[in-house]
Short mmCIF file of N, CA and C in Angstrom, two decimals:
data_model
loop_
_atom_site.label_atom_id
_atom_site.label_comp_id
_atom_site.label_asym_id
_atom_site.label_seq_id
_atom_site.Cartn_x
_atom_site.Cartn_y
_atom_site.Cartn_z
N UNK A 316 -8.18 -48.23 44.12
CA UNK A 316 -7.84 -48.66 42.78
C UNK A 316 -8.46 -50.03 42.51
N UNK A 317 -8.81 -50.41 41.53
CA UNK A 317 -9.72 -51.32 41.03
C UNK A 317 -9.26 -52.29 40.20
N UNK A 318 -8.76 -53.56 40.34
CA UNK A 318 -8.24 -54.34 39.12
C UNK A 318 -9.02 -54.76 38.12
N UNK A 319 -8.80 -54.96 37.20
CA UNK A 319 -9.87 -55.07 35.81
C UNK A 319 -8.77 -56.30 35.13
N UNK A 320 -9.97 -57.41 34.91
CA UNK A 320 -9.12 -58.74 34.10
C UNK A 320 -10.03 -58.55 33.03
N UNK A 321 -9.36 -59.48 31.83
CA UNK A 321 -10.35 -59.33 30.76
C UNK A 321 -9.97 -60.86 30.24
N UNK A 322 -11.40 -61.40 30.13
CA UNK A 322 -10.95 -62.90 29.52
C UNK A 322 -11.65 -63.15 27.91
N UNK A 323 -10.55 -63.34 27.35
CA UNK A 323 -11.13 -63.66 26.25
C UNK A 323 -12.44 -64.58 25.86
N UNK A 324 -13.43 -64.61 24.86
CA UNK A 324 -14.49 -65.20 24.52
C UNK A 324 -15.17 -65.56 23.52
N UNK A 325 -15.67 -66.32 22.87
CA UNK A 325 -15.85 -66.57 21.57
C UNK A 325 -17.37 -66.39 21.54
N UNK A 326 -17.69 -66.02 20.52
CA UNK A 326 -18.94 -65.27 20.69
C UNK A 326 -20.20 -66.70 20.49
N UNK A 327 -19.91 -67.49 20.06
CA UNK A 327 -20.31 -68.84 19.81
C UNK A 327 -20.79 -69.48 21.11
N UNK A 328 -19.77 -68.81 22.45
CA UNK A 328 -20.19 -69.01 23.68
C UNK A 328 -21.68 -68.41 23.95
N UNK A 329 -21.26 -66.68 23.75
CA UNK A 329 -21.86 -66.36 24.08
C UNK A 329 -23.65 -66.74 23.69
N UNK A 330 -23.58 -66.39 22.52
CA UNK A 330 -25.01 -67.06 21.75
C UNK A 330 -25.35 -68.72 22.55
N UNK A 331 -24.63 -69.57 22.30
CA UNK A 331 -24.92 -70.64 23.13
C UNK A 331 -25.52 -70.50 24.16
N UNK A 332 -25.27 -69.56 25.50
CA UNK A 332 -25.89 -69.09 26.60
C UNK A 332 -26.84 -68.49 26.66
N UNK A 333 -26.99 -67.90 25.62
CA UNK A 333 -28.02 -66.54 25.44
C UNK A 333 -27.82 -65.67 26.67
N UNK A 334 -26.45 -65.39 26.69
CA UNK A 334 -26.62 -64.01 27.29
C UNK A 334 -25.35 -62.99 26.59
N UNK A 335 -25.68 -61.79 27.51
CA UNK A 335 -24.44 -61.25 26.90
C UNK A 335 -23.05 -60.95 27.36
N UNK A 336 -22.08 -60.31 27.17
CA UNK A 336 -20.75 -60.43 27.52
C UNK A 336 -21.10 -60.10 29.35
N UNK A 337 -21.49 -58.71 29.23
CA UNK A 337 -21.36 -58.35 31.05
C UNK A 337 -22.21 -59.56 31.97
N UNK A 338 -23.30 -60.31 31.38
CA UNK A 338 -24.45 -61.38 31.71
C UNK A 338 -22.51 -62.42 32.19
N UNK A 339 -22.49 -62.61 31.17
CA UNK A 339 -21.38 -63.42 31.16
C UNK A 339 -19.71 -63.01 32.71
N UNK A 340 -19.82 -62.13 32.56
CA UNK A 340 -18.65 -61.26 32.85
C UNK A 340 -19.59 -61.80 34.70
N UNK A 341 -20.86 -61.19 35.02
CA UNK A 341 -21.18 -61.38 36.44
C UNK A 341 -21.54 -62.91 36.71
N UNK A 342 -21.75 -63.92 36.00
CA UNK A 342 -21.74 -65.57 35.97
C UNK A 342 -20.51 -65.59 36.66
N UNK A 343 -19.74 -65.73 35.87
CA UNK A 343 -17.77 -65.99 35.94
C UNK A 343 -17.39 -65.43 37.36
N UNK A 344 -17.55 -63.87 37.41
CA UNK A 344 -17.85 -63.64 39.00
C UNK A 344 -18.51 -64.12 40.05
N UNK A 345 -19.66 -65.03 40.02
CA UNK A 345 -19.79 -65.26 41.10
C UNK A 345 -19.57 -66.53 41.70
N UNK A 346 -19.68 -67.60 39.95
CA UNK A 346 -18.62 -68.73 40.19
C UNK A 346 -17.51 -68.60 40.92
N UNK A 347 -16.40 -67.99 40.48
CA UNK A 347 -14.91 -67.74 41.21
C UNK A 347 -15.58 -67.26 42.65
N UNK A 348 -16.45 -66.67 43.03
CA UNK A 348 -16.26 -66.41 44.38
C UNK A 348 -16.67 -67.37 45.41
N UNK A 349 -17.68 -68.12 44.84
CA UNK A 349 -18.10 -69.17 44.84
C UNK A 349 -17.20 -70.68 45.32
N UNK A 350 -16.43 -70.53 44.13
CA UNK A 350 -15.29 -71.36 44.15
C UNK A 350 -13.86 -71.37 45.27
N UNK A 351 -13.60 -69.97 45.33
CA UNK A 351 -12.78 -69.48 46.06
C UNK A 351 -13.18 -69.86 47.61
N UNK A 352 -14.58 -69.43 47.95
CA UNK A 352 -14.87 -69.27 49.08
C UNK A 352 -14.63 -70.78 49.58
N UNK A 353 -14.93 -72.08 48.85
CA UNK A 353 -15.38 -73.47 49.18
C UNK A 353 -13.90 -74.13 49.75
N UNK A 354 -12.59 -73.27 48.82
CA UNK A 354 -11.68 -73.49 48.53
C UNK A 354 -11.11 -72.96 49.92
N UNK A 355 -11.62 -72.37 50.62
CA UNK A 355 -11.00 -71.74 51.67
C UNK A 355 -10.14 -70.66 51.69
N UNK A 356 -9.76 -69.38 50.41
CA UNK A 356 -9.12 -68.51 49.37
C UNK A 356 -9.25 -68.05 50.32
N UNK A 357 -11.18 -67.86 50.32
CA UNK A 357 -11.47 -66.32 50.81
C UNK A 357 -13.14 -66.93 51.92
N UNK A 358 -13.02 -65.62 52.51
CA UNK A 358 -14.25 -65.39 53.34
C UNK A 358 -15.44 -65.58 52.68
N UNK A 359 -16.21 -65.52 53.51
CA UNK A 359 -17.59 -65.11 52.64
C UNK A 359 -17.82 -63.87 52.81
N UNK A 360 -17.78 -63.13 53.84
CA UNK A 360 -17.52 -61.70 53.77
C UNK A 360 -16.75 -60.99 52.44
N UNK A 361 -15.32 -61.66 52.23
CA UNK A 361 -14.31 -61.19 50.93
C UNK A 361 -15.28 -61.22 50.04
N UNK A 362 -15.95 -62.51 49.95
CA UNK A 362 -16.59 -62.75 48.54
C UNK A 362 -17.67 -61.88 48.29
N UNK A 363 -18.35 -61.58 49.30
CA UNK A 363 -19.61 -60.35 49.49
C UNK A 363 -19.15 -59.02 49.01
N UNK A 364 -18.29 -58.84 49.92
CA UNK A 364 -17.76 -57.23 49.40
C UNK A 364 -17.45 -57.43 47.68
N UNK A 365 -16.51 -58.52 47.37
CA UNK A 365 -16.84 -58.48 45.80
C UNK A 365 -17.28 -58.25 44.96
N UNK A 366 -18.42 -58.92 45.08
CA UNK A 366 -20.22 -59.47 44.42
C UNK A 366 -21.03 -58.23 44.83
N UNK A 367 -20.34 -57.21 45.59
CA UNK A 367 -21.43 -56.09 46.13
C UNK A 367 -22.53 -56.21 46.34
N UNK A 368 -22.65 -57.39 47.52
CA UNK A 368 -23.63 -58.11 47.71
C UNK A 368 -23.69 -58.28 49.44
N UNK A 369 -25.08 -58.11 50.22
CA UNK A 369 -25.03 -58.74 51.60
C UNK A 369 -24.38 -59.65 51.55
N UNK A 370 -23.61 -60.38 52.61
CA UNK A 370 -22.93 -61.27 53.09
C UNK A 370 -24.22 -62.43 52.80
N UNK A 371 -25.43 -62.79 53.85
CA UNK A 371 -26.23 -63.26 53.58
C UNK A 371 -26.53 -64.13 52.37
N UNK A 372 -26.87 -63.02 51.43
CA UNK A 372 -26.80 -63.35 49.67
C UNK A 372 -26.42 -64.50 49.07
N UNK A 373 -25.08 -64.07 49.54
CA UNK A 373 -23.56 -64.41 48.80
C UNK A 373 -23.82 -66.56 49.02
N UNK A 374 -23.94 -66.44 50.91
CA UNK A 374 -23.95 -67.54 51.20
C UNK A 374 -25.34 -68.42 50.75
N UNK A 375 -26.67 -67.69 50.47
CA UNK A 375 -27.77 -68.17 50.11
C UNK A 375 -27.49 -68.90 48.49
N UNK A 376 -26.73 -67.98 47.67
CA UNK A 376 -26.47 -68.09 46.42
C UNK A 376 -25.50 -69.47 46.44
N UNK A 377 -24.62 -69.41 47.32
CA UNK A 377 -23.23 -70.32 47.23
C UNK A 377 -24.43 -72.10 47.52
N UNK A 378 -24.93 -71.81 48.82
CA UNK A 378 -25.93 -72.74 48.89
C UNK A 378 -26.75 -73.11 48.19
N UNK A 379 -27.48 -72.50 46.88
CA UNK A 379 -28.48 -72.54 46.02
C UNK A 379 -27.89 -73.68 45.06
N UNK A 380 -26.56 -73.52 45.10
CA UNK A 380 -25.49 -74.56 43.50
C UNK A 380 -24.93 -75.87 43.88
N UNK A 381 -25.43 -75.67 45.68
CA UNK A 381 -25.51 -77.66 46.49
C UNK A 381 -23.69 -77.75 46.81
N UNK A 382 -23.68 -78.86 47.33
CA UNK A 382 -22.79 -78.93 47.81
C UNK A 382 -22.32 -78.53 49.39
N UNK A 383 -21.65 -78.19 49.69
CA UNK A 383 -20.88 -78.33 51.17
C UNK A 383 -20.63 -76.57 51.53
N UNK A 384 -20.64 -75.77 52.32
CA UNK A 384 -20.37 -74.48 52.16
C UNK A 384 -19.12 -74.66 52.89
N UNK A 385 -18.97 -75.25 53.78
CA UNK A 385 -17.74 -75.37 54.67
C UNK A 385 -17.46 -76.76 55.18
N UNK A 386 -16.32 -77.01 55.02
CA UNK A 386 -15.45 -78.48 55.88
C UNK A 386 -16.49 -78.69 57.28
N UNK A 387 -16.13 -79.83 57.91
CA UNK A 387 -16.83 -79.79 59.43
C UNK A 387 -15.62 -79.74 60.07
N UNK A 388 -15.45 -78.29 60.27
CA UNK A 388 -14.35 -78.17 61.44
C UNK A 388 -15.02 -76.23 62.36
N UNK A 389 -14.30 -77.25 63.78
CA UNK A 389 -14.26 -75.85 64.55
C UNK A 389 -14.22 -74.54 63.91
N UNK A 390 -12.63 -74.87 63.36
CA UNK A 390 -11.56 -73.48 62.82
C UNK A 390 -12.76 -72.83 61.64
N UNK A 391 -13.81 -73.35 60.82
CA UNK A 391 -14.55 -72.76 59.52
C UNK A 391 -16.01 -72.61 60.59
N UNK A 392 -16.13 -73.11 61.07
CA UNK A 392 -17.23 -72.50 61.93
C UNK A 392 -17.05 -71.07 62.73
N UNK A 393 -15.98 -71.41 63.27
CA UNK A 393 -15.52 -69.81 64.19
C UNK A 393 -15.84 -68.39 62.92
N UNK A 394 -14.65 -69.27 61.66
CA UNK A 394 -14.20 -67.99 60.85
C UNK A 394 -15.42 -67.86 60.71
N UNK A 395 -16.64 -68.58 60.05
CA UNK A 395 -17.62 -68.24 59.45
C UNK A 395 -18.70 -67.37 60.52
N UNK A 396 -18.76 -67.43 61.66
CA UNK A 396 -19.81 -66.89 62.54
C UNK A 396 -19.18 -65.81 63.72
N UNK A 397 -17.86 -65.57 63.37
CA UNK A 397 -17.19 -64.49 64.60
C UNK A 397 -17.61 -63.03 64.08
N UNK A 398 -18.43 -62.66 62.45
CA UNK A 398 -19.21 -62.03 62.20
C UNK A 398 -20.37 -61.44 62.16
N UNK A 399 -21.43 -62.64 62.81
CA UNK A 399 -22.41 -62.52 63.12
C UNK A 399 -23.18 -62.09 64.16
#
């Protein structure tokens, strides 16, 4: 079973961006997973299966927007590579 959110939008957005709602709809997705993942929510694996995306990807993409992918600790190193 599949959860489905729906966020409201003003179309003023959309034109501003020049894209369109679903353009919009997979942005927002990969931000939040993005976000989530940095946040320590979720895996990068979680966030992959999400994004229906290689694992790989996910982390190339998360890396592409700068910043930190993980804390400097043991415990985010293990989680992050007991997959590999």
């Amino acid at each position: 079973m599949e959860n489905v959110m729906k966020i409201e939008c003003p179309t003023e957005l959309l034109l501003g961006l020049h894209v369109n709602a679903e353009s919009l709809a997979k942005i927002v997705k990969l931000e939040a997973a993005i976000a989530l993942f940095r946040k320590g929510k979720i895996s990068s694996g979680m966030a992959a299966k999400w994004l229906d995306i290689p694992r790989i990807t996910f982390l190339l993409k998360a890396m592409e927007q700068g910043g930190m992918l993980l804390e400097d600790s043991e415990d985010d190193f293990r989680r992050e590579t007991t997959l590999l």
